[in-house]
mmCIF file of C-alpha atoms in Angstrom:
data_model
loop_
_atom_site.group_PDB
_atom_site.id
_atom_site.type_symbol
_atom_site.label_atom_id
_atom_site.label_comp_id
_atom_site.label_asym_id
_atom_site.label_seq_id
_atom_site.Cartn_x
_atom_site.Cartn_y
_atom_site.Cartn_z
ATOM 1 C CA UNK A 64 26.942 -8.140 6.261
ATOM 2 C CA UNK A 65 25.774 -4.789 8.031
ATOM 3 C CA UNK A 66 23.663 -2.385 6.017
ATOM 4 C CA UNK A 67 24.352 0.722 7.955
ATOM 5 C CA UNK A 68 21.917 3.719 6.538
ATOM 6 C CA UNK A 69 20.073 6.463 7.155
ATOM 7 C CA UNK A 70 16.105 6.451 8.898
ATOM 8 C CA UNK A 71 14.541 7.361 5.724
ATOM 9 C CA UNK A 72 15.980 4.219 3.867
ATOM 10 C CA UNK A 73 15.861 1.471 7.242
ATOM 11 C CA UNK A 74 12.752 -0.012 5.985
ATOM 12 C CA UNK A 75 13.852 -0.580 2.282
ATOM 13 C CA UNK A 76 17.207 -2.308 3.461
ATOM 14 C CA UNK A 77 15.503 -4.376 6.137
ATOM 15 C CA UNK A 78 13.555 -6.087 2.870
ATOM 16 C CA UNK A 79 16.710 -6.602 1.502
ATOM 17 C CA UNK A 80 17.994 -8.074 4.761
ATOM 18 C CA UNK A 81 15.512 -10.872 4.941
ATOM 19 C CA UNK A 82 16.137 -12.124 1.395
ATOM 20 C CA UNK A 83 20.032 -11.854 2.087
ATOM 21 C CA UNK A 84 20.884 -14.424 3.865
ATOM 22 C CA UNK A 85 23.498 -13.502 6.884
ATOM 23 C CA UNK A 86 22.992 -9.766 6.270
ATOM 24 C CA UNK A 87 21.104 -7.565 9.142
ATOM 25 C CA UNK A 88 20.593 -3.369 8.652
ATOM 26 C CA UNK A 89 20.755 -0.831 11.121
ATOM 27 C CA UNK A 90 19.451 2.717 11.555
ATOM 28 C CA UNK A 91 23.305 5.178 11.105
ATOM 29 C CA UNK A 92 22.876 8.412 12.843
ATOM 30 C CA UNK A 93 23.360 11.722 10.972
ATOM 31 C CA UNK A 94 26.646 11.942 12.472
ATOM 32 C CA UNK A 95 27.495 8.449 11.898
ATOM 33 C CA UNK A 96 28.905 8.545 15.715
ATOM 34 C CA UNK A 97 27.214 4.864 16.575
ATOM 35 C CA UNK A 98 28.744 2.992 14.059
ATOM 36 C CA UNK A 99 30.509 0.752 16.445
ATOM 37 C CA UNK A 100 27.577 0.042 17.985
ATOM 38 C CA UNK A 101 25.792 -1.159 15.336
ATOM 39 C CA UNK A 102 28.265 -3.310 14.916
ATOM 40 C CA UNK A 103 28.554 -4.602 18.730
ATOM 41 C CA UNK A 104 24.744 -5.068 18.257
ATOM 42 C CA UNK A 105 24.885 -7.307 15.504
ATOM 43 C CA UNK A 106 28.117 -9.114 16.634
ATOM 44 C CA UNK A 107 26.059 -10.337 19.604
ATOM 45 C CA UNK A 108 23.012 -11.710 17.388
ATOM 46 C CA UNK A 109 25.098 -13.610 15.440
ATOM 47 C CA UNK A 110 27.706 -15.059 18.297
ATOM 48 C CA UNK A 111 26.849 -18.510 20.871
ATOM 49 C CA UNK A 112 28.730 -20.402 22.472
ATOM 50 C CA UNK A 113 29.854 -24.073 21.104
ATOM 51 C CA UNK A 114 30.957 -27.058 23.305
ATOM 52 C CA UNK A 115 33.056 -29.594 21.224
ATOM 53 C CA UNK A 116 33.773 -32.966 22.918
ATOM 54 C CA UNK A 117 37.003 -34.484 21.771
ATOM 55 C CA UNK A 118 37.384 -38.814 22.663
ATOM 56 C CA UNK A 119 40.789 -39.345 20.434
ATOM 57 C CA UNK A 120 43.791 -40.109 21.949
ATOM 58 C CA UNK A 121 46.244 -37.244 21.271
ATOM 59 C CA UNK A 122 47.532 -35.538 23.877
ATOM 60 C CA UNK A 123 47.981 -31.853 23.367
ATOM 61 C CA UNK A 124 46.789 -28.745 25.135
ATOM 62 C CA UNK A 125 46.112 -26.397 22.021
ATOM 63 C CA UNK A 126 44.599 -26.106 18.591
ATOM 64 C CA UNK A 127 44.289 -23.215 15.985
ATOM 65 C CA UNK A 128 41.607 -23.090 13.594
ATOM 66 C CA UNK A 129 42.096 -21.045 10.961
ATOM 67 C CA UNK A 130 38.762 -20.871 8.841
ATOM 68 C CA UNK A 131 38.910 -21.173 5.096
ATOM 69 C CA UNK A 132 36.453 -18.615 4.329
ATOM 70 C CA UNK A 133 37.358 -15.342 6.590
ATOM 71 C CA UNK A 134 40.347 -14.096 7.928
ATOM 72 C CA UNK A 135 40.526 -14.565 11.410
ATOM 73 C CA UNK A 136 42.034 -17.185 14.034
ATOM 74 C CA UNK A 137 40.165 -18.860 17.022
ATOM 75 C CA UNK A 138 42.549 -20.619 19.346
ATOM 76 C CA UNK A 139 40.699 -23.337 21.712
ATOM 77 C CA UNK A 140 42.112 -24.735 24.506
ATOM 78 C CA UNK A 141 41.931 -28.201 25.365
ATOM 79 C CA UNK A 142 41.832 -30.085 28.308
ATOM 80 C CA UNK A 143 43.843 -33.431 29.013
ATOM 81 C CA UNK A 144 41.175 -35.927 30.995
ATOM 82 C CA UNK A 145 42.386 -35.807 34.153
ATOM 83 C CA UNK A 146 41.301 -39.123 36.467
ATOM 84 C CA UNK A 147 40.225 -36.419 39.396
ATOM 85 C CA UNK A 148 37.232 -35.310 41.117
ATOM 86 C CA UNK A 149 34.718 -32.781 40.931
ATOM 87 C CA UNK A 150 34.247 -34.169 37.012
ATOM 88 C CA UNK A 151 30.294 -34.474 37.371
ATOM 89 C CA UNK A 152 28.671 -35.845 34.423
ATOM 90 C CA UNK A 153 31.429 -34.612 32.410
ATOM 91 C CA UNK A 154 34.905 -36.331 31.902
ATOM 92 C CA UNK A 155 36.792 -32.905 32.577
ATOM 93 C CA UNK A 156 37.372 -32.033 35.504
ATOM 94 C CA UNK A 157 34.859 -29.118 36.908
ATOM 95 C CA UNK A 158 33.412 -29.277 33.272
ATOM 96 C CA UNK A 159 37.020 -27.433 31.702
ATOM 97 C CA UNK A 160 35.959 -24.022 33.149
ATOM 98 C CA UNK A 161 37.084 -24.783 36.183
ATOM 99 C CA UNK A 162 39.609 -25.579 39.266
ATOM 100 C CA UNK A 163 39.706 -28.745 41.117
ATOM 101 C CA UNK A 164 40.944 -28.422 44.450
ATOM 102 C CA UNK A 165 40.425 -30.760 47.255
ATOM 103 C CA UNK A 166 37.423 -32.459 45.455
ATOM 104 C CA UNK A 167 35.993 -28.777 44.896
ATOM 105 C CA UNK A 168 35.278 -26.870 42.027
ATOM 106 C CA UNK A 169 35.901 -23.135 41.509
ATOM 107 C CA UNK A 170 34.711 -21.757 38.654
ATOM 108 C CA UNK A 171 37.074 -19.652 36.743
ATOM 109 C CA UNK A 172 35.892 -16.255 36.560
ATOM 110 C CA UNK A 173 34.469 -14.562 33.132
ATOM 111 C CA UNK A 174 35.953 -11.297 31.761
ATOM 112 C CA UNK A 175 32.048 -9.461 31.547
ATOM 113 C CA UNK A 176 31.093 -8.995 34.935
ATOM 114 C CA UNK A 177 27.597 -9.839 34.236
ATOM 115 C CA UNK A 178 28.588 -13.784 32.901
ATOM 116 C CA UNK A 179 28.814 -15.920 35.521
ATOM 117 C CA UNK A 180 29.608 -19.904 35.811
ATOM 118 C CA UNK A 181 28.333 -21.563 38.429
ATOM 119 C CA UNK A 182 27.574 -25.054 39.645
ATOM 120 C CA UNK A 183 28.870 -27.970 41.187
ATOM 121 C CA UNK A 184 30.634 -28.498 38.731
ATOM 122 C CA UNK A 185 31.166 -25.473 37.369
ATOM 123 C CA UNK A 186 28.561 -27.004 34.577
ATOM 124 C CA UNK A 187 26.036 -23.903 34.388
ATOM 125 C CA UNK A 188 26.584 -20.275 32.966
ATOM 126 C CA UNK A 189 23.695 -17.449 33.003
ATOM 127 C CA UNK A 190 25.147 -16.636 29.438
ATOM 128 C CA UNK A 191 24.790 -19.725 26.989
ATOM 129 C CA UNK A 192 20.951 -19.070 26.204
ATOM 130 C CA UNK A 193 19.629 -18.575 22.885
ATOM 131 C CA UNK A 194 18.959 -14.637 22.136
ATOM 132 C CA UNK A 195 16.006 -13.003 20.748
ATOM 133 C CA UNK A 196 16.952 -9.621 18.813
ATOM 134 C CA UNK A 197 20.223 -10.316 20.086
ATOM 135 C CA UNK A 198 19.050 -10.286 23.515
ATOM 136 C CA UNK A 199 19.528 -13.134 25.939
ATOM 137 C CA UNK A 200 16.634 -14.769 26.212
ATOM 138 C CA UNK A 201 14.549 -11.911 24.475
ATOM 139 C CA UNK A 202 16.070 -9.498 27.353
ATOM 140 C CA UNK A 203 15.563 -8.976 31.279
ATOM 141 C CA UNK A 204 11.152 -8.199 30.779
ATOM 142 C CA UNK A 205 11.056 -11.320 29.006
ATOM 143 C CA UNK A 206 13.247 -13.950 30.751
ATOM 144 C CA UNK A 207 16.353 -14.780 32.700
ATOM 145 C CA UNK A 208 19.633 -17.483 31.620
ATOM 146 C CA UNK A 209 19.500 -20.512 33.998
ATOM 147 C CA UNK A 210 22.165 -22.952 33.669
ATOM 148 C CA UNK A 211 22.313 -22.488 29.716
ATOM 149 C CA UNK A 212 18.306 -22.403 29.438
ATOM 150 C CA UNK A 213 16.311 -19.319 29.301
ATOM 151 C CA UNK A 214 13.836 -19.297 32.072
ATOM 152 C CA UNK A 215 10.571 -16.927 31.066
ATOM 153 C CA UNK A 216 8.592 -14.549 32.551
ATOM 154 C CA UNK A 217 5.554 -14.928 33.150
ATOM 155 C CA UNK A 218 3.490 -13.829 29.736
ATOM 156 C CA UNK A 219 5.931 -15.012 27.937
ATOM 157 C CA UNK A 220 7.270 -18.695 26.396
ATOM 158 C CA UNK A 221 9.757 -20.375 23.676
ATOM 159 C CA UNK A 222 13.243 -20.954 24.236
ATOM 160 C CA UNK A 223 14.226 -17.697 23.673
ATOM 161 C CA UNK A 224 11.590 -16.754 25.829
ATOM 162 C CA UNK A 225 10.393 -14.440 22.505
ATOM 163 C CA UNK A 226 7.024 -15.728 22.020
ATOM 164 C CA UNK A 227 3.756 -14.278 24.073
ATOM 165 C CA UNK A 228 2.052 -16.692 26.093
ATOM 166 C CA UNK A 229 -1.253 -14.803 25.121
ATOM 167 C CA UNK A 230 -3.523 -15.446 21.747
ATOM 168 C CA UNK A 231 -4.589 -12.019 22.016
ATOM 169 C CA UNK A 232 -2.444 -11.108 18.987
ATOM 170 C CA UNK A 233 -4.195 -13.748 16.749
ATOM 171 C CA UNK A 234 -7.515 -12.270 17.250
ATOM 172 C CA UNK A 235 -8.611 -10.172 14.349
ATOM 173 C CA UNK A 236 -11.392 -7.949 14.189
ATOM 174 C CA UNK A 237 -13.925 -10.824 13.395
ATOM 175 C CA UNK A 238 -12.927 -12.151 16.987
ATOM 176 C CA UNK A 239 -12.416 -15.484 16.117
ATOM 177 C CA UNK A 240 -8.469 -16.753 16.014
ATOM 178 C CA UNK A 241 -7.108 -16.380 13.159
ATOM 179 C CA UNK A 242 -9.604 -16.287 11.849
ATOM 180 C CA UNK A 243 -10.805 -20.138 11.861
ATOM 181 C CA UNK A 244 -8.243 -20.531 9.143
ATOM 182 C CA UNK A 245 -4.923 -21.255 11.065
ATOM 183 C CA UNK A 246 -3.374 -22.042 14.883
ATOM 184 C CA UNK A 247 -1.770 -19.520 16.595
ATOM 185 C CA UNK A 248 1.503 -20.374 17.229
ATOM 186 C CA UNK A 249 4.456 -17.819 19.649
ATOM 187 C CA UNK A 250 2.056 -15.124 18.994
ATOM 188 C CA UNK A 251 1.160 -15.549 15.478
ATOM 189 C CA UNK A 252 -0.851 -16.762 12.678
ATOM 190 C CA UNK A 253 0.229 -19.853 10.920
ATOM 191 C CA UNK A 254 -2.708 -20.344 8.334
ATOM 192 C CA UNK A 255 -3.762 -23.386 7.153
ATOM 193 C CA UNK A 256 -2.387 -24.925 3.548
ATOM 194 C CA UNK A 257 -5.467 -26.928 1.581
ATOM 195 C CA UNK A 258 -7.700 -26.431 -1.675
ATOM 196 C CA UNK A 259 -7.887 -22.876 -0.723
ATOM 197 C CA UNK A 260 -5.053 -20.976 0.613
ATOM 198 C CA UNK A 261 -5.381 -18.267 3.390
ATOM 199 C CA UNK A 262 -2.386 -15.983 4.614
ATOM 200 C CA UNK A 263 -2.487 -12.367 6.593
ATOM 201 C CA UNK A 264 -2.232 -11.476 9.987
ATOM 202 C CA UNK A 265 -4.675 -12.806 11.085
ATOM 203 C CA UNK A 266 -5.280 -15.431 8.007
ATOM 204 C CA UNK A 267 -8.091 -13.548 6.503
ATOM 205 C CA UNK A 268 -7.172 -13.313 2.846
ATOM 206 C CA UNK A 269 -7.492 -15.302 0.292
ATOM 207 C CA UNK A 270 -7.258 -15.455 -3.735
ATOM 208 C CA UNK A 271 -10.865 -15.418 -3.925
ATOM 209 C CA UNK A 272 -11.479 -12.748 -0.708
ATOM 210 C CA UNK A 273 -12.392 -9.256 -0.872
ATOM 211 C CA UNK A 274 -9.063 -8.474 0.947
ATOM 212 C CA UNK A 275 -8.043 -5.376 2.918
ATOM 213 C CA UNK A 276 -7.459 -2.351 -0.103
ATOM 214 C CA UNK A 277 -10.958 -0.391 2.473
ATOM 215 C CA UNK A 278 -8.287 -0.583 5.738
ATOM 216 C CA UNK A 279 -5.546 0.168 3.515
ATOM 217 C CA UNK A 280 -6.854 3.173 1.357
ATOM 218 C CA UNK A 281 -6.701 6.198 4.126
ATOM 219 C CA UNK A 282 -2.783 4.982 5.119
ATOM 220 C CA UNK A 283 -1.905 4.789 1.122
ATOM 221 C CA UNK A 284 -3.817 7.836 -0.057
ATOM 222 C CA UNK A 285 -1.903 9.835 2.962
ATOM 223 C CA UNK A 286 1.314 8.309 1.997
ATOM 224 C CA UNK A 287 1.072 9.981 -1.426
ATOM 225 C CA UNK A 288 -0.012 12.860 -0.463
ATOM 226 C CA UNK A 289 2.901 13.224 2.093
ATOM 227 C CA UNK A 290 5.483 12.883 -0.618
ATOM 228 C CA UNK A 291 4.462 16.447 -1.696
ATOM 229 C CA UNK A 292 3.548 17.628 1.944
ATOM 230 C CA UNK A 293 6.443 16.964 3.851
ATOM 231 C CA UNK A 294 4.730 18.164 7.264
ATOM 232 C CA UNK A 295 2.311 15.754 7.196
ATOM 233 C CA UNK A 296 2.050 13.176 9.684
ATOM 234 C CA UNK A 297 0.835 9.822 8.351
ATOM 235 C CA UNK A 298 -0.271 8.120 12.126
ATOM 236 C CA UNK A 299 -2.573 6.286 10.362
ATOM 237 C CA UNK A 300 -0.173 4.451 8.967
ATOM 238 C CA UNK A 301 1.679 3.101 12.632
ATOM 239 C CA UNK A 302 4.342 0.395 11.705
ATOM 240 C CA UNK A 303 3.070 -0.464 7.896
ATOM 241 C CA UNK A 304 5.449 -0.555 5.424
ATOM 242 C CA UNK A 305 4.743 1.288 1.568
ATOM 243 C CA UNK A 306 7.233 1.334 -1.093
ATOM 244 C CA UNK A 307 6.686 3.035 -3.891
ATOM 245 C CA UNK A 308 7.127 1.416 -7.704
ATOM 246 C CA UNK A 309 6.320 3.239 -11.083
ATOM 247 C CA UNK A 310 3.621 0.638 -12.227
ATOM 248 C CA UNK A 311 1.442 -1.803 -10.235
ATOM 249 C CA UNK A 312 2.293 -5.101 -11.835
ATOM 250 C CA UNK A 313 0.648 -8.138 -9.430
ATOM 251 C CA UNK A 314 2.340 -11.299 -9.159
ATOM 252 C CA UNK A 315 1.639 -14.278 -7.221
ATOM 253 C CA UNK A 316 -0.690 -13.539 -4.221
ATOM 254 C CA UNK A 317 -0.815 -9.788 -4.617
ATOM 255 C CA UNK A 318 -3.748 -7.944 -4.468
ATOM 256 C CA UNK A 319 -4.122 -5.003 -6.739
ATOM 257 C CA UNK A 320 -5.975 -2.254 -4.813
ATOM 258 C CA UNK A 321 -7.759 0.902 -6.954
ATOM 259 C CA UNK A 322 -9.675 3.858 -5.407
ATOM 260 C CA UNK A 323 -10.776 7.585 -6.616
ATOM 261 C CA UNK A 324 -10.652 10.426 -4.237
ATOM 262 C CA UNK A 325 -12.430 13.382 -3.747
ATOM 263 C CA UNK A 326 -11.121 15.770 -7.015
ATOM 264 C CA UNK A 327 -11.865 12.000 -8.946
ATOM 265 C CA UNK A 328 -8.097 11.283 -9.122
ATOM 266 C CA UNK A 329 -7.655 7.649 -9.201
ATOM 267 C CA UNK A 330 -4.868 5.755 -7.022
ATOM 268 C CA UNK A 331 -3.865 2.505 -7.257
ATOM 269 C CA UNK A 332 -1.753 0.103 -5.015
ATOM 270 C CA UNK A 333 -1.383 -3.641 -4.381
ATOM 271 C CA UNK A 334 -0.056 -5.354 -1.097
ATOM 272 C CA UNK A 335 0.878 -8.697 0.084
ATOM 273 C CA UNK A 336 2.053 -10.550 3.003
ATOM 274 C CA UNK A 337 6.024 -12.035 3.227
ATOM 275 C CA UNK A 338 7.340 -14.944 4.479
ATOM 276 C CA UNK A 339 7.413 -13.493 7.778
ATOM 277 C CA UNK A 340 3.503 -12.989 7.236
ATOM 278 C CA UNK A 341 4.195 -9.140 7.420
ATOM 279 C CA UNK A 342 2.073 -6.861 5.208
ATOM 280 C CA UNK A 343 3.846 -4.626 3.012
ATOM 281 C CA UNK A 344 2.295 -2.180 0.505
ATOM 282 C CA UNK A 345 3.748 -1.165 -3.130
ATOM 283 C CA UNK A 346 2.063 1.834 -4.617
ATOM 284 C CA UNK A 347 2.134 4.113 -7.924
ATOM 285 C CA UNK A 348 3.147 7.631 -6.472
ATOM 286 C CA UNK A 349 1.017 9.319 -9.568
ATOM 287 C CA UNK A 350 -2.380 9.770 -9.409
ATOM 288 C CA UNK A 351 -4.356 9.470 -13.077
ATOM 289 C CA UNK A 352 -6.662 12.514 -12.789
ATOM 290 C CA UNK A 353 -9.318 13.177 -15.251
ATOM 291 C CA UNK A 354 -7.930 16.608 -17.870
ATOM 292 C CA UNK A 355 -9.160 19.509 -16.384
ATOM 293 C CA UNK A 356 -12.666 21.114 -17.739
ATOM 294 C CA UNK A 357 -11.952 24.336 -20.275
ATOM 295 C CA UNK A 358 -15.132 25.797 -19.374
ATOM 296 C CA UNK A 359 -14.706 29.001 -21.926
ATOM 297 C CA UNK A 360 -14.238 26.680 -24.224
ATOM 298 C CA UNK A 361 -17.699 24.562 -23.402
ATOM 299 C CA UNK A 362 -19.591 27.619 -23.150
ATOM 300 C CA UNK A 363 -18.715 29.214 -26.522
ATOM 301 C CA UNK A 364 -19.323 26.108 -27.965
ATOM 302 C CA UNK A 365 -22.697 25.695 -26.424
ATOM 303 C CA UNK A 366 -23.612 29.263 -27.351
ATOM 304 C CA UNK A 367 -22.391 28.966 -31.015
ATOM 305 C CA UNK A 368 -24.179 26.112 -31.436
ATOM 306 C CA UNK A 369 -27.768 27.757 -30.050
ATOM 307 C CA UNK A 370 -27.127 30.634 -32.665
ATOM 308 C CA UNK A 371 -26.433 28.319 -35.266
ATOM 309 C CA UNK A 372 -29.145 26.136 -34.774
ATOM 310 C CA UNK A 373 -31.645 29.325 -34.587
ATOM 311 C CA UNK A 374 -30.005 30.369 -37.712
ATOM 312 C CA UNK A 375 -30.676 27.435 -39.502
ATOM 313 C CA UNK A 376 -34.280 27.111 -38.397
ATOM 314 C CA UNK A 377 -34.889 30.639 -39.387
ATOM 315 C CA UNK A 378 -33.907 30.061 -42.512
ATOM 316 C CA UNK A 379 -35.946 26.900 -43.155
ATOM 317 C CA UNK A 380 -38.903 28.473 -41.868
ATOM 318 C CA UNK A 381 -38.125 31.349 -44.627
ATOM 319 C CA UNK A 382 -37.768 28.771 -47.583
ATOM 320 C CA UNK A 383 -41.228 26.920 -45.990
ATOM 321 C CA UNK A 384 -42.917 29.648 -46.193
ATOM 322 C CA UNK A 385 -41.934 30.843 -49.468
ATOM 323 C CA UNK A 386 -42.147 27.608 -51.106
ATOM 324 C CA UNK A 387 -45.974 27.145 -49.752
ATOM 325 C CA UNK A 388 -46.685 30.539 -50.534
ATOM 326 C CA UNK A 389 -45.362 29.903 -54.295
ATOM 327 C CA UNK A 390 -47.455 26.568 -54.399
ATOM 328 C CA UNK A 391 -50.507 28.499 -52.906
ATOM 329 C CA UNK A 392 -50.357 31.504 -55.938
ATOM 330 C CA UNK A 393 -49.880 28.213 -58.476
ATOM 331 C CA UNK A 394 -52.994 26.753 -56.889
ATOM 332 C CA UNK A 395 -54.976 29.947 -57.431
ATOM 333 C CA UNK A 396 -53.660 31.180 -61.125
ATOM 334 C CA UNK A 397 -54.923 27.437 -62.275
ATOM 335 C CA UNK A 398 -58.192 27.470 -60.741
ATOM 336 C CA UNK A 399 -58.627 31.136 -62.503
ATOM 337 C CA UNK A 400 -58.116 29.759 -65.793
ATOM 338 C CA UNK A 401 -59.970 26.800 -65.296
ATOM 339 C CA UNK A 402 -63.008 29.212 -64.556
ATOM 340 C CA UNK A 403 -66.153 28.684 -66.943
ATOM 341 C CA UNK A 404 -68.616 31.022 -66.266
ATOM 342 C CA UNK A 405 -69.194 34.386 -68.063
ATOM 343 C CA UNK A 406 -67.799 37.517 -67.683
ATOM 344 C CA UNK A 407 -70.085 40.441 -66.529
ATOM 345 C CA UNK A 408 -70.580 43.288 -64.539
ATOM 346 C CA UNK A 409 -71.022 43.626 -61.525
ATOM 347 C CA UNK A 410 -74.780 44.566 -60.524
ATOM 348 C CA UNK A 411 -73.340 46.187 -57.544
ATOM 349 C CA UNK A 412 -70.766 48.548 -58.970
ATOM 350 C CA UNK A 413 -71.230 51.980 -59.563
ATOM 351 C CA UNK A 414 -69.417 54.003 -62.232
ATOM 352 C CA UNK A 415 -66.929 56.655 -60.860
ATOM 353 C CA UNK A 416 -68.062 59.542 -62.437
ATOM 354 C CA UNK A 417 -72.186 60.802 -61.758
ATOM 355 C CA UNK A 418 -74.285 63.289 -64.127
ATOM 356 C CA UNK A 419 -76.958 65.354 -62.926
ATOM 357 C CA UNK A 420 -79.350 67.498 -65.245
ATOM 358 C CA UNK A 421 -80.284 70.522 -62.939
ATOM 359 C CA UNK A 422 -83.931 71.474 -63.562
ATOM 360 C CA UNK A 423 -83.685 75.191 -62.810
ATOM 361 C CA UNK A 424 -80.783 75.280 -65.581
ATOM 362 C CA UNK A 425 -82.034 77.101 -68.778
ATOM 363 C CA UNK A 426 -78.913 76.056 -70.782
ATOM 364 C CA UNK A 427 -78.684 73.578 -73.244
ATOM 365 C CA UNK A 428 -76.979 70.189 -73.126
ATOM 366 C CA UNK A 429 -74.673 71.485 -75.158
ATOM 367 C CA UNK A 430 -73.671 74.197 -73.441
ATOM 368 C CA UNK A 431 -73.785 72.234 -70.495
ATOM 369 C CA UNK A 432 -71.269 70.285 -72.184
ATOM 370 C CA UNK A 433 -68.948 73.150 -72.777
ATOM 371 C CA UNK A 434 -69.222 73.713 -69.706
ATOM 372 C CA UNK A 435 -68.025 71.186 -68.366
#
């Protein structure tokens, strides 16, 4: 099966790919102009050659298989054992992909002009090696087909000849491969399984680590962000692989990543590692932001409440004041009437009105009254 889509979806169907069995995926141009070469590209990873060896006794020169399960037919032709020379360690004669003549092989020619079989026997080909992204032997940097065995390059090793022969790539940042917690095996990390369980890159997490949501925080933050900005360029990113989900839900050996950036809007994501010991990211596309700060509303409350309060102060300073002044008069009418000594006057008061008897006056008192 051949998932044929767009750029913008490759990465979601290649996760798909590697839990469905016999499926593969494959970037479709706009145009949809390479179709058939998506499909010549996938035909060739999933094609080999088979020898089958055949020691009954019936004599006949052709057999059709017809498969139960797809419609096609594969017709295979068989060849009698011929007592003859030039049969090698094989029974046929130049190993069935061949002439004999006069004790000589000659190889029967292939249709590709790049397949050749060669020999002594006609018993080698440069095309019967195992591929490596559907490349033979992992492609010309990384090896060449010998006699139906991939020969590598140097720097590289395996039978495909698609493993590095370098340990570089298990090195993590700490230095140390994989991090003392696993061998490094065709280039990568196989951690080690005991009472606690390590797996990453570079077999530096763990249940029980502090994990990688620091690295991973600038790539996810700038993935959001670029949802909305389309123009923005997440490089620091590279090859990692976000999908986004509506809540962060971890399961099994996820890690559940939360961080708050600079307007306090808080993110959250959660990653983990596949079988393939890739890292892939899952992360909620809305940020929970704080509700935004009515400050007319903070102020008039903060200035109502000053008034308010100097109101009510006021006032109890009024009814204080007037209560102790009350008390005070109570005080003072009670010590009045609780006074015993007697009433006089006052040596040092003067009547208001003053009578003088001028000498020189010859008048009477009386008249003096009338006058008056």
């Amino acid at each position: 099966m051949i998932f044929a889509v767009t750029s913008d979806q490759v990465d979601l169907y290649e996760m798909l790919s590697k839990r469905l069995a016999g499926s593969s995926t494959g970037k479709l141009e706009n145009d949809s102009s390479n179709v058939v070469d998506l499909v010549r590209q996938q035909y060739d990873k999933i094609t080999s050659a088979v020898e089958m060896t055949d020691d009954i006794g019936v004599q006949t020169s052709d057999c059709l298989i017809i498969p139960a399960a797809l419609r096609q037919e594969e017709q295979t032709n068989i060849l009698q054992r011929v007592e003859s020379g030039g049969s090698g360690d094989d029974s046929r004669p130049c190993s069935g992909v061949g002439k004999c003549r006069c004790g000589r092989c000659y190889c029967d020619p292939r249709p590709h002009p790049d397949e050749k079989i060669y020999g002594k026997y006609c018993e080698c080909t440069n095309y019967g090696c195992d591929k490596k992204d559907g490349k033979l032997c992992g492609g010309p940097d990384h090896g060449v087909c010998d006699c139906g065995s991939c020969k590598c390059l140097k720097g590289w090793t395996g039978e495909d000849c698609g493993c590095r022969a370098t340990i570089d790539t298990c090195i993590g940042s700490e230095g140390e491969i994989c991090s003392g917690h696993g061998r490094c095996e065709c280039g990568s990390c196989i951690c080690d399984v005991g009472e606690q369980e390590y797996f990453g890159t570079y077999c530096d997490d763990c249940s029980t680590c502090p994990g990688m949501c620091n690295e991973l925080k600038d790539c996810v933050e700038c993935f959001i962000t670029s949802q909305k900005v389309r123009s923005l360029n997440c490089s620091v990113c590279g090859s990692l692989t976000i999908l986004p989900i509506e809540n962060v839900e971890v399961k099994g050996k996820e890690k559940q990543c939360s961080f708050e950036d600079d307007k306090k809007c808080r993110f959250i994501f959660k990653y983990a590692f596949d079988e393939d010991n890739q890292l892939l990211v899952w992360t909620k596309m809305r940020k929970e932001c704080p509700e935004p700060v009515d400050v007319v509303a903070i102020v008039s409350g903060v200035s109502g409440g000053v008034v308010a309060t100097g109101l009510f102060l006021l006032m109890l300073w009024k009814l204080l004041t007037v209560f102790h002044d009350r008390r005070e008069l109570a005080k003072f009418e009670k010590e009045r009437l609780m006074a015993k000594w007697n009433q006089g006057q006052n040596p040092l008061y003067k009547e208001v009105e003053t009578t003088y008897q001028n000498p020189a006056y010859g008048g009477t008192t009386k008249s003096m009254e009338q006058l008056e």
